[in-house]
PDB file of C-alpha atoms and ligand atoms in Angstrom:
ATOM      1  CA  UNK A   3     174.922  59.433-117.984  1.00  0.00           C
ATOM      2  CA  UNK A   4     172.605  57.153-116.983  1.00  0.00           C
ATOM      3  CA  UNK A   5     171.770  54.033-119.012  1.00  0.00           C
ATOM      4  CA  UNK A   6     168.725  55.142-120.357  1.00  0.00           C
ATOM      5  CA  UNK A   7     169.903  58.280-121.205  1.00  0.00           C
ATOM      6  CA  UNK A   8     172.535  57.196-123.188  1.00  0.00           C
ATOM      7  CA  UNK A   9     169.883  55.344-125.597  1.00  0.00           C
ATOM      8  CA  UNK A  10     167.208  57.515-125.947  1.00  0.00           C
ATOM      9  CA  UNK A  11     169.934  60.423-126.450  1.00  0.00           C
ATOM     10  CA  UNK A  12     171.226  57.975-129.476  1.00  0.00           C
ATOM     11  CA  UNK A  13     167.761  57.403-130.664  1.00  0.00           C
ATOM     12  CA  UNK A  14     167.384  60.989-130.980  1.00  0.00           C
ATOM     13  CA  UNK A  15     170.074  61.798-133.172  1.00  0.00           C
ATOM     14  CA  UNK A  16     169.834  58.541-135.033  1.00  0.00           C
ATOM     15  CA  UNK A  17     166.370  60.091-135.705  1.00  0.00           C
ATOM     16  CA  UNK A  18     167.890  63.103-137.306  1.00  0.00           C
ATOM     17  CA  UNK A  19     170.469  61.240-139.470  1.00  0.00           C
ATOM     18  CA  UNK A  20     167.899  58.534-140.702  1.00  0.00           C
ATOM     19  CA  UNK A  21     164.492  60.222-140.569  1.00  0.00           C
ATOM     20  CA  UNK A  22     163.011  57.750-142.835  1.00  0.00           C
ATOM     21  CA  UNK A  23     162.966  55.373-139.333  1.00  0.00           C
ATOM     22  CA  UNK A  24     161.488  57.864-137.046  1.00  0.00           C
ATOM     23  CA  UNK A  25     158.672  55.578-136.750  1.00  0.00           C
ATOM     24  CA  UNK A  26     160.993  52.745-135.196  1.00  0.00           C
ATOM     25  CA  UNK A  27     163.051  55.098-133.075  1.00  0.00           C
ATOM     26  CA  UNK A  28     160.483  56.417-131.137  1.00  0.00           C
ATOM     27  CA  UNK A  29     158.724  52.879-130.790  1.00  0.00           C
ATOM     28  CA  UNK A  30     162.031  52.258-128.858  1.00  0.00           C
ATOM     29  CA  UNK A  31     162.507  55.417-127.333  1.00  0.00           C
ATOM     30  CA  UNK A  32     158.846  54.709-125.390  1.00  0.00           C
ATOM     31  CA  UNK A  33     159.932  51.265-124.903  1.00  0.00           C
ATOM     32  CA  UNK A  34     162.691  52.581-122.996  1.00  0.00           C
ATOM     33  CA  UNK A  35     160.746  54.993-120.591  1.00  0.00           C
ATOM     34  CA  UNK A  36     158.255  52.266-119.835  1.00  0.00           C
ATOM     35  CA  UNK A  37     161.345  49.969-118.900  1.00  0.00           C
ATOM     36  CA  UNK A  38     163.320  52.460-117.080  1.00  0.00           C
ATOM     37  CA  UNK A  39     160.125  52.500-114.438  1.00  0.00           C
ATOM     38  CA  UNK A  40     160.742  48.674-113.755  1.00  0.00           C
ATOM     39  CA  UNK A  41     162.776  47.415-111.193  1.00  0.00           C
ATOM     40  CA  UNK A  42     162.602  43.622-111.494  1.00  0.00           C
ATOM     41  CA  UNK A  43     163.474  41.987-107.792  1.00  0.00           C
ATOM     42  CA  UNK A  44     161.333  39.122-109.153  1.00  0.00           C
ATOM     43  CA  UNK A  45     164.124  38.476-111.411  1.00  0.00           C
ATOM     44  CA  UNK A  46     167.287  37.161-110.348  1.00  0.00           C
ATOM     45  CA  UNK A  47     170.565  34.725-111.385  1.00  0.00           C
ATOM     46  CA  UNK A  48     172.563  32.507-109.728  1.00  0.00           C
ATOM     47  CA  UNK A  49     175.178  31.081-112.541  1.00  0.00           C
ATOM     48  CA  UNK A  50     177.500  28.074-111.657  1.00  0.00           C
ATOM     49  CA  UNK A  51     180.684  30.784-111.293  1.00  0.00           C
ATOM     50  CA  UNK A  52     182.803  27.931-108.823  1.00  0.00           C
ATOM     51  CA  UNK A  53     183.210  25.903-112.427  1.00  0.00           C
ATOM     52  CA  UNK A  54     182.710  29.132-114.521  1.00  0.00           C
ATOM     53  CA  UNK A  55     186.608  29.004-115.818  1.00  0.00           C
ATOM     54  CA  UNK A  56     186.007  24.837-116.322  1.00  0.00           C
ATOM     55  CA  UNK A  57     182.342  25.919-118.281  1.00  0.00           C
ATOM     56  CA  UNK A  58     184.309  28.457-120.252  1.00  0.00           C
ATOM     57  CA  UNK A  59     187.314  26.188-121.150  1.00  0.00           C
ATOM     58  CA  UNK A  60     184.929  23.960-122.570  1.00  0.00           C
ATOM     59  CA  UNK A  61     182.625  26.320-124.813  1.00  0.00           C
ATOM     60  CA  UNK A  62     179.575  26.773-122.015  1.00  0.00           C
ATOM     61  CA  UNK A  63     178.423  30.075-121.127  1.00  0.00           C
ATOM     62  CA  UNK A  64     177.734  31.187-118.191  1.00  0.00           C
ATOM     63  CA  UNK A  65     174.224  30.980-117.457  1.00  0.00           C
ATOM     64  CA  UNK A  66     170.941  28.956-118.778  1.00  0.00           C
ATOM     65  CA  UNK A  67     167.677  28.083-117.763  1.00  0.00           C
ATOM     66  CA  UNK A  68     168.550  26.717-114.477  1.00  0.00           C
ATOM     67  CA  UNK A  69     170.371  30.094-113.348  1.00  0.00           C
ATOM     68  CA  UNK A  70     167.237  32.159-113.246  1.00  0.00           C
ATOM     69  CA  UNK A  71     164.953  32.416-110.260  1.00  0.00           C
ATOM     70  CA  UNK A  72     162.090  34.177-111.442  1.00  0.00           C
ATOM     71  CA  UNK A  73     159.197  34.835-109.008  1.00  0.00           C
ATOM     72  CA  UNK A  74     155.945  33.858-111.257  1.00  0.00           C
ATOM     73  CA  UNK A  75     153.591  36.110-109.362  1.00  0.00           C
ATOM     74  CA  UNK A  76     155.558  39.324-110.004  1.00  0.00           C
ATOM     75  CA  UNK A  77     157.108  37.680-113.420  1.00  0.00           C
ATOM     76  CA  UNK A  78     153.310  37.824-114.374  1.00  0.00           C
ATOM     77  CA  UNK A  79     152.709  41.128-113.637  1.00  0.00           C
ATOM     78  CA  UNK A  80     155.721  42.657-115.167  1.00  0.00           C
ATOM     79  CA  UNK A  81     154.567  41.047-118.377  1.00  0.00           C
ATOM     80  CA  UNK A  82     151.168  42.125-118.303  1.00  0.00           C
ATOM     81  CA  UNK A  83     151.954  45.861-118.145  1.00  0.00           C
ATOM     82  CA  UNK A  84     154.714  45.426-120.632  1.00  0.00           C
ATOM     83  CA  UNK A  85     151.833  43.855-123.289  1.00  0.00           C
ATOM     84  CA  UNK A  86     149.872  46.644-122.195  1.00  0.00           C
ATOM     85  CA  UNK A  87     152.583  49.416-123.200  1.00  0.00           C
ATOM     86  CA  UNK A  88     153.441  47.350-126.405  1.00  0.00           C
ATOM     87  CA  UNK A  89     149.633  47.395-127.367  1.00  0.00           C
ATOM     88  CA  UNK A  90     149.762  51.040-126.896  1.00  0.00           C
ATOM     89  CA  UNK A  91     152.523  51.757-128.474  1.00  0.00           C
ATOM     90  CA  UNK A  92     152.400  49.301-132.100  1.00  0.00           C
ATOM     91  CA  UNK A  93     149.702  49.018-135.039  1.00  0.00           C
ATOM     92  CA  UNK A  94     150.116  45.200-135.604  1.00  0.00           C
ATOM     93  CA  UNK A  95     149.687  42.382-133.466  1.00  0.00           C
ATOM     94  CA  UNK A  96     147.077  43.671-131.194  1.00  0.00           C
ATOM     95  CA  UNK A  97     144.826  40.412-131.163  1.00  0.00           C
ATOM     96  CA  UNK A  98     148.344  38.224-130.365  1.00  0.00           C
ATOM     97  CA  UNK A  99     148.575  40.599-127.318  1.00  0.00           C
ATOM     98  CA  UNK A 100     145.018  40.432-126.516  1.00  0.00           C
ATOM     99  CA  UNK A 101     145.645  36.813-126.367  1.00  0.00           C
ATOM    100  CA  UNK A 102     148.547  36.683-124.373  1.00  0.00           C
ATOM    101  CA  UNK A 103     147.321  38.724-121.768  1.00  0.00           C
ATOM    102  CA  UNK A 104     144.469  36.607-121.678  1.00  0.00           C
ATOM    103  CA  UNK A 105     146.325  33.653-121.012  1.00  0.00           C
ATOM    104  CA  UNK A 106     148.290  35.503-118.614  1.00  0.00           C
ATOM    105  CA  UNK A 107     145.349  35.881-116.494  1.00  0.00           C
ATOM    106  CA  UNK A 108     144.089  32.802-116.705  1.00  0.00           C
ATOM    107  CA  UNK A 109     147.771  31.261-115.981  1.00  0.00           C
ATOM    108  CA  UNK A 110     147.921  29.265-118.576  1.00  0.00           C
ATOM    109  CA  UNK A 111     151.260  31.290-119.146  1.00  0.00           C
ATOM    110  CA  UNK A 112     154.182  30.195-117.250  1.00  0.00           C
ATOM    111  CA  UNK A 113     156.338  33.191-116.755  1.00  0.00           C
ATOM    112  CA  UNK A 114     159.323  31.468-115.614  1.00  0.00           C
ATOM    113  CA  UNK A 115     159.688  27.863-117.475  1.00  0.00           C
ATOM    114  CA  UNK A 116     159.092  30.719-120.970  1.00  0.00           C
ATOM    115  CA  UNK A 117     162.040  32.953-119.813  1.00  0.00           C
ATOM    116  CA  UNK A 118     164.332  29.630-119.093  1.00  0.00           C
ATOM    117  CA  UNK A 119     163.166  28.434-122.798  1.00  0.00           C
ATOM    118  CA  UNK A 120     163.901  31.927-123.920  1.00  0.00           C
ATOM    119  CA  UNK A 121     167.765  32.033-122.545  1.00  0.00           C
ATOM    120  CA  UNK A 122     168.150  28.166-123.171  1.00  0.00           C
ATOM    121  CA  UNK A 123     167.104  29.067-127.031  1.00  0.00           C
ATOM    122  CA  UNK A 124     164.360  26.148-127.007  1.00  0.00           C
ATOM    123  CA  UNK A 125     162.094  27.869-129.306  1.00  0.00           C
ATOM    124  CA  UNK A 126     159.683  24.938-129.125  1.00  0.00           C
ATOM    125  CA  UNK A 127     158.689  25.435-125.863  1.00  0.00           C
ATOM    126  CA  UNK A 128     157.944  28.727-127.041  1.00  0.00           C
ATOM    127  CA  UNK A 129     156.280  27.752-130.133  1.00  0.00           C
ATOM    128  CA  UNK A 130     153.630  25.732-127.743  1.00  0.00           C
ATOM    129  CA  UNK A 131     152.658  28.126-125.546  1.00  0.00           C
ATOM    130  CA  UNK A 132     152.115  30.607-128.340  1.00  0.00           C
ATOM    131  CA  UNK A 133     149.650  27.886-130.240  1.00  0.00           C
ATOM    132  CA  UNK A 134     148.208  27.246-126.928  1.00  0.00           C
ATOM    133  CA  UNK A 135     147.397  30.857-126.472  1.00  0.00           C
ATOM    134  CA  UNK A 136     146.373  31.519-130.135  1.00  0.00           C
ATOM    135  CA  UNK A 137     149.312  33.873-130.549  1.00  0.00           C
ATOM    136  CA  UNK A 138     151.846  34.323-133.062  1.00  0.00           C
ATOM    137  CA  UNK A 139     154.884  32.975-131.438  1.00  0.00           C
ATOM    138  CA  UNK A 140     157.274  35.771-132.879  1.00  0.00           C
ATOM    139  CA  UNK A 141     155.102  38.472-130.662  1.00  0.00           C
ATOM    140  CA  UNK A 142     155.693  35.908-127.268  1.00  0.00           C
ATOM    141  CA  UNK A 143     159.077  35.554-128.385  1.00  0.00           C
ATOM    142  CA  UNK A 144     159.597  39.416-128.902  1.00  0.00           C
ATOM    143  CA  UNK A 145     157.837  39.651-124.944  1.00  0.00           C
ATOM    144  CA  UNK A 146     160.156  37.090-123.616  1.00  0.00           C
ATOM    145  CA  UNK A 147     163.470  38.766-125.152  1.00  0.00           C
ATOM    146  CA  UNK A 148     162.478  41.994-124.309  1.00  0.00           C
ATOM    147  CA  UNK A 149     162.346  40.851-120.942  1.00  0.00           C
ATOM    148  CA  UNK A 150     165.088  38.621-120.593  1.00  0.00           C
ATOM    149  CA  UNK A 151     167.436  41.584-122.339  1.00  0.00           C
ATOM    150  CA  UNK A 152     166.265  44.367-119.715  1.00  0.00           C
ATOM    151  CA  UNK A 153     166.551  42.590-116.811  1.00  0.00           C
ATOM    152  CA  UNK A 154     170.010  40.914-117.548  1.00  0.00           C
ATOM    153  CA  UNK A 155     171.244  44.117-119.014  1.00  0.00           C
ATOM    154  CA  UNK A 156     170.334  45.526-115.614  1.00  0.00           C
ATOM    155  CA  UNK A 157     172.028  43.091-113.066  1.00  0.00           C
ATOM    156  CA  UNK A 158     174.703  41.643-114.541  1.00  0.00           C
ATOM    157  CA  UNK A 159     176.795  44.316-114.425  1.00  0.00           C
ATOM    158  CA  UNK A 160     176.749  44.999-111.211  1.00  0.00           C
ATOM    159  CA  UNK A 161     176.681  41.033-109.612  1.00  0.00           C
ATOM    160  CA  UNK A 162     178.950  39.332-112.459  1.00  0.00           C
ATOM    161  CA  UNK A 163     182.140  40.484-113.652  1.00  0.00           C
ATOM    162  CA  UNK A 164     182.668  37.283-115.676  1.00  0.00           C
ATOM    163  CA  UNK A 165     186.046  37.614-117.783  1.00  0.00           C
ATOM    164  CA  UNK A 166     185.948  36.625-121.201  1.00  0.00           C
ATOM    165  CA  UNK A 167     189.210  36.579-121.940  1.00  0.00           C
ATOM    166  CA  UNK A 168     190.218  33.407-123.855  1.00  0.00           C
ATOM    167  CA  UNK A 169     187.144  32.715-124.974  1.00  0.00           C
ATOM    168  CA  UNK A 170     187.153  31.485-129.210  1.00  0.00           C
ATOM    169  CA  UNK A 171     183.344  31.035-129.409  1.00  0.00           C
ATOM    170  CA  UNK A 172     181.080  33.499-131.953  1.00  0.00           C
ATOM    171  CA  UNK A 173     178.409  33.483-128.866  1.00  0.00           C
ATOM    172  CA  UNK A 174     178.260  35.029-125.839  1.00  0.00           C
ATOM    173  CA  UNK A 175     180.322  33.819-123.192  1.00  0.00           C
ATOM    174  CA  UNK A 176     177.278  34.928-120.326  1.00  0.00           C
ATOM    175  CA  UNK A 177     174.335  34.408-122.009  1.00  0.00           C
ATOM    176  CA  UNK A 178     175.213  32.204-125.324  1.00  0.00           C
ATOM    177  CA  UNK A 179     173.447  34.867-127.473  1.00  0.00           C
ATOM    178  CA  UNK A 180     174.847  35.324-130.893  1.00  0.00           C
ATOM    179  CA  UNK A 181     176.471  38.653-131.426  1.00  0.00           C
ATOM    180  CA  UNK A 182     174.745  41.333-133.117  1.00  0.00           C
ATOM    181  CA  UNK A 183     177.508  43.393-133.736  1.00  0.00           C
ATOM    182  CA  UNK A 184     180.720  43.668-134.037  1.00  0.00           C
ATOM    183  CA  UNK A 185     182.827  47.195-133.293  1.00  0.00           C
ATOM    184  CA  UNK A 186     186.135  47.484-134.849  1.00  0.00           C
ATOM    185  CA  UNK A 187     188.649  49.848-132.175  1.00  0.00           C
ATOM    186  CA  UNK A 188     192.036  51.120-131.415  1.00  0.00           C
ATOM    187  CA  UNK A 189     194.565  51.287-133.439  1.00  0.00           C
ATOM    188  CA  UNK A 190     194.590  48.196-134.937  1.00  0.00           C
ATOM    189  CA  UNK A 191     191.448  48.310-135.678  1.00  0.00           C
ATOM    190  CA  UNK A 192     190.909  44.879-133.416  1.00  0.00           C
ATOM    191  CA  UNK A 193     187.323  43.378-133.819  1.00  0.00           C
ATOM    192  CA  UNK A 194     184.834  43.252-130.632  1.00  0.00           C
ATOM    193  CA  UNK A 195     181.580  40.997-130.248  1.00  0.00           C
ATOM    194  CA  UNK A 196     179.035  42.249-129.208  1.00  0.00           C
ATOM    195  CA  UNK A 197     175.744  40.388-127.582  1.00  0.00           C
ATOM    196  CA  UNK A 198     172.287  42.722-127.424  1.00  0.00           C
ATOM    197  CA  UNK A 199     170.822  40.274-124.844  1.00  0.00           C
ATOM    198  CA  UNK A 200     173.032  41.137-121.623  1.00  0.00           C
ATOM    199  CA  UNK A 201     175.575  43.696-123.053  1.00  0.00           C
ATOM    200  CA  UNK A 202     179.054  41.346-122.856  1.00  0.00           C
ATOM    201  CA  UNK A 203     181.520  41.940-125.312  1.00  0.00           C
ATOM    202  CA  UNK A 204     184.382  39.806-126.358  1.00  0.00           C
ATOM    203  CA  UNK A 205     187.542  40.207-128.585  1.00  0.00           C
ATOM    204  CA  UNK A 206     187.446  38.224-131.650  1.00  0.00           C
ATOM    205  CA  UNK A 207     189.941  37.831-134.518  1.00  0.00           C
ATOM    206  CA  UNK A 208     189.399  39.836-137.483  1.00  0.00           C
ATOM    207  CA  UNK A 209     189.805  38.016-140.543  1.00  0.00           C
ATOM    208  CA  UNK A 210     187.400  35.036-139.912  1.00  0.00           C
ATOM    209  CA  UNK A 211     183.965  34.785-139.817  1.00  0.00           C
ATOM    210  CA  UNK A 212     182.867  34.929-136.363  1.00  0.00           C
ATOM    211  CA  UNK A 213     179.737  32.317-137.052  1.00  0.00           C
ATOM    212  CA  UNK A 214     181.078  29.638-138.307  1.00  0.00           C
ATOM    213  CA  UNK A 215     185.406  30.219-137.754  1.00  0.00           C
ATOM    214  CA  UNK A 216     186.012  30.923-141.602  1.00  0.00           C
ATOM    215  CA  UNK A 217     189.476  32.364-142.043  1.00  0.00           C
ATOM    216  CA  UNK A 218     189.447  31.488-145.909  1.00  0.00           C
ATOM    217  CA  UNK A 219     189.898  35.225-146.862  1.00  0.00           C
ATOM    218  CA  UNK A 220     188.401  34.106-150.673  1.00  0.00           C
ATOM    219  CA  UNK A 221     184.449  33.614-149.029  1.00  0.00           C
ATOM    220  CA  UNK A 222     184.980  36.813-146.753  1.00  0.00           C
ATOM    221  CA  UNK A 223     183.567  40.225-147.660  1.00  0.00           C
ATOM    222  CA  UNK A 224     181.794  43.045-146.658  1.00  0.00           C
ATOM    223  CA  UNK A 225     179.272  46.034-148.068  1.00  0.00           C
ATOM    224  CA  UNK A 226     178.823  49.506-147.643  1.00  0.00           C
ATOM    225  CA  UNK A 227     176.053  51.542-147.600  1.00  0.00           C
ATOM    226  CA  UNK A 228     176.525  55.014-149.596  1.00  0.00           C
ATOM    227  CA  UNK A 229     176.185  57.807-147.056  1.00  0.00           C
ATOM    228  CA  UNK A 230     176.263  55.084-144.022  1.00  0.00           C
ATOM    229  CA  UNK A 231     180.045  56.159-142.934  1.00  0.00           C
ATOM    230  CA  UNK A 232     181.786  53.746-139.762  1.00  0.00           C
ATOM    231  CA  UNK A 233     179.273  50.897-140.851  1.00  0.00           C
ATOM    232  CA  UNK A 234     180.068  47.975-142.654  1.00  0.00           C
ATOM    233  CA  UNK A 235     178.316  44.702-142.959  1.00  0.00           C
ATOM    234  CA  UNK A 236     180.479  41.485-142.805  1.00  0.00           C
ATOM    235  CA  UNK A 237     179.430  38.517-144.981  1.00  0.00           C
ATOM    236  CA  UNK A 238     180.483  34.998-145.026  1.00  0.00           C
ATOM    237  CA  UNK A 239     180.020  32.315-148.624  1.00  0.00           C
ATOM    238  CA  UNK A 240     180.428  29.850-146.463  1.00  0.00           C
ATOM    239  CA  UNK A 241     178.202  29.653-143.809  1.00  0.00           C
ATOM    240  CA  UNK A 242     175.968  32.295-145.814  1.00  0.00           C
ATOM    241  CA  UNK A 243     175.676  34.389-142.372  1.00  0.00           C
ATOM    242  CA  UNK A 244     176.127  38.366-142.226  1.00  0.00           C
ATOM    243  CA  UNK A 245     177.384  40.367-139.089  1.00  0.00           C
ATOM    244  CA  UNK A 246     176.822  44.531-139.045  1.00  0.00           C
ATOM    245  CA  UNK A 247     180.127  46.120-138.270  1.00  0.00           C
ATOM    246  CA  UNK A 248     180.964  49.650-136.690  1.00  0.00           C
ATOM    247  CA  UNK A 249     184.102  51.132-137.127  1.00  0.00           C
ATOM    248  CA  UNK A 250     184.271  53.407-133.716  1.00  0.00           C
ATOM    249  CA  UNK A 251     187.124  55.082-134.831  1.00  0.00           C
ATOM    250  CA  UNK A 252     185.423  56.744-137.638  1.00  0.00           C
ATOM    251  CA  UNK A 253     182.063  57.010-135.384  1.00  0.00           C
ATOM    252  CA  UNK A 254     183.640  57.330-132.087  1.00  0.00           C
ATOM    253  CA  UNK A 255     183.345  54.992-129.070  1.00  0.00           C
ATOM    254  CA  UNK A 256     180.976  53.822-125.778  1.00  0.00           C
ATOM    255  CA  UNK A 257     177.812  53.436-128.263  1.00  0.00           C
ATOM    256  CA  UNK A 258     175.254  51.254-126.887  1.00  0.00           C
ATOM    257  CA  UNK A 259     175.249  48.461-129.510  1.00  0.00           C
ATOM    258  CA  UNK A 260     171.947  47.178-128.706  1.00  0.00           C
ATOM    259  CA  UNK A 261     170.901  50.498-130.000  1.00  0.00           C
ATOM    260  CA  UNK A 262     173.043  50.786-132.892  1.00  0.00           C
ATOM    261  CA  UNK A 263     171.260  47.174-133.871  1.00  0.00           C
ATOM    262  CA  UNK A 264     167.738  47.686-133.887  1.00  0.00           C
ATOM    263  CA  UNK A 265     168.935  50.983-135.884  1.00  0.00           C
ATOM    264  CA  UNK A 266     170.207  49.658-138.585  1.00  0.00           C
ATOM    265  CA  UNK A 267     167.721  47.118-139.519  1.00  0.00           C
ATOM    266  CA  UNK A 268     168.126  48.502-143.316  1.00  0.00           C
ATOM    267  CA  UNK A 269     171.428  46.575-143.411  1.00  0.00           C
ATOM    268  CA  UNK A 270     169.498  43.815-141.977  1.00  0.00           C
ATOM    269  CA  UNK A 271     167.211  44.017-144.977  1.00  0.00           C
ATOM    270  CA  UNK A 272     170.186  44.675-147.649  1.00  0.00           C
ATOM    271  CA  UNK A 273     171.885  41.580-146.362  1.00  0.00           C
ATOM    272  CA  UNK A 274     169.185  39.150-146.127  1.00  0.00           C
ATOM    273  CA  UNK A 275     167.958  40.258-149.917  1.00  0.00           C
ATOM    274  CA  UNK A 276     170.886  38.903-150.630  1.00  0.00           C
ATOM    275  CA  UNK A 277     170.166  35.860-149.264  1.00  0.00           C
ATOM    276  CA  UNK A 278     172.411  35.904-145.805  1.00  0.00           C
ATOM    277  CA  UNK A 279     170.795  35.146-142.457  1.00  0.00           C
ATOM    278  CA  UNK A 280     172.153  36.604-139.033  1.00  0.00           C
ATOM    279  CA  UNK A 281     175.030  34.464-137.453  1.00  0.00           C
ATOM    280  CA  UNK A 282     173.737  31.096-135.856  1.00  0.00           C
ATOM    281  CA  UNK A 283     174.893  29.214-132.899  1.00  0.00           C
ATOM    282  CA  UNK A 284     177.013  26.942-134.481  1.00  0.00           C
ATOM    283  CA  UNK A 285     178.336  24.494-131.414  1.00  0.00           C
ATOM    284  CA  UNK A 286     176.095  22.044-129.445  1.00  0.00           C
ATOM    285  CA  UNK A 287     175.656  23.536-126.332  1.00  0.00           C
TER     286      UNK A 287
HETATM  287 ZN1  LIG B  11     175.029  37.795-123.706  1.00  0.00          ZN
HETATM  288 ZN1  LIG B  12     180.743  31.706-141.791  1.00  0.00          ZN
END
């Protein structure tokens, strides 16, 4: 099955067992159609792999800023038709993409420096252009991860094999994203990262809090959700971080766990009434 498939065939019966978030689900589910029409040969990576076991070793992933080559003519085309389909498709924020595209076309956007601040996590950068453009910098930010998630999603599978193996960090060992979920698999029940920006996964031990490397079983707990069966949410006293959990041998396995994450924002919300945040980078990198 393709790629896309496999999603919007989740969305649909995630749409049947949650109704409530039909709304959201099919937001996605024409996200994915417009992004399924995009190739993206304006996009591309070239990561340090001769030093990639050295980078590893010592806690870098893979790629940043200075791996992408992004063609800004293209680059500034791709993201005008995807604020087109995203003012189509939502209610809110139509005068921040009004704005954006405005600055797109009088290129006072710059594509490829915002999708280098995007993987490098330098939110200021980001911050600034939004201002600049008189747009909420949580709608440019949603643009630039939407488009740095689709396009690495896409390649790396096929160009980078990078293993993980070894690797201690809670962040992804390709793109340094911070996990969004974690599946629990096999018999064991071993626990795997997850990263919804390019798709890696990683093992991870169990019993320690994968933000901040808590193993003080006292401060570690989880919730359930009545009626939510193979999903747990992890929580941490210490670092006051959660992390969504899915049990795949109770739900079954080869989910797509970007989808399963923007799916379950209602443990999102349960957690962060609570007064948890989503897992941070923790090291200096
Ligand atoms: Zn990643
Ligand atoms: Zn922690």
């Amino acid at each position: 099955m393709s790629f896309f498939r496999v999603r919007t065939e989740r969305l649909h019966q995630l749409q049947k067992l949650r109704p409530q978030f039909a709304e959201v689900y099919d937001f996605y589910g024409r996200l994915y159609s417009f992004l399924e029409t995009e190739e993206g040969d304006w996009f591309s990576c070239r990561p340090d792999l001769q030093n990639w076991a050295d980078r590893c070793q010592a806690g870098f992933p893979l790629l940043n800023g200075e791996a992408l080559c992004i063609d800004e003519v293209p680059a500034r085309g791709f993201l005008g038709r995807l604020i087109r389909q995203l003012a189509e498709l939502g209610h809110e924020g139509q005068g921040d993409l009004d704005a954006l595209h405005q600055a797109l076309d009088d290129g006072s956007l710059n594509v490829g420096s915002l999708l280098k601040a995007c993987l490098d996590r330098d939110r200021w950068a980001i911050v600034q252009a939004s201002e600049k453009a008189e747009a909420q910098p949580a709608v440019l930010e949603f643009i630039l991860s939407t488009t740095l998630s689709h396009f690495l999603q896409q390649g790396l599978s096929e160009r980078f094999t990078p293993s993980s193996e070894g690797w201690q960090q809670g962040y992804c060992p390709v793109c340094g994203g911070v996990p969004v979920m974690a599946e629990l698999s096999g018999e064991e029940g071993g626990k795997v990262l997850h990263c919804a920006t390019c798709l890696t996964h990683w093992d991870a031990t169990r019993l320690q809090c994968s933000y901040c490397g808590n193993e003080d079983t006292a401060s570690l707990e989880y919730f359930t959700v009545e009626g939510e069966t193979g999903y747990r949410v992890n929580i941490c006293r210490k670092c006051s971080c959660y992390l969504k959990v899915i049990d795949t041998r109770e739900l079954g396995e080869g989910l797509p766990m970007d989808v399963e994450d923007i799916s379950t924002v209602h443990l999102d919300m349960l957690a962060q009434r609570e007064g948890f945040t989503r897992g941070k980078r923790q090291a200096a990198v």
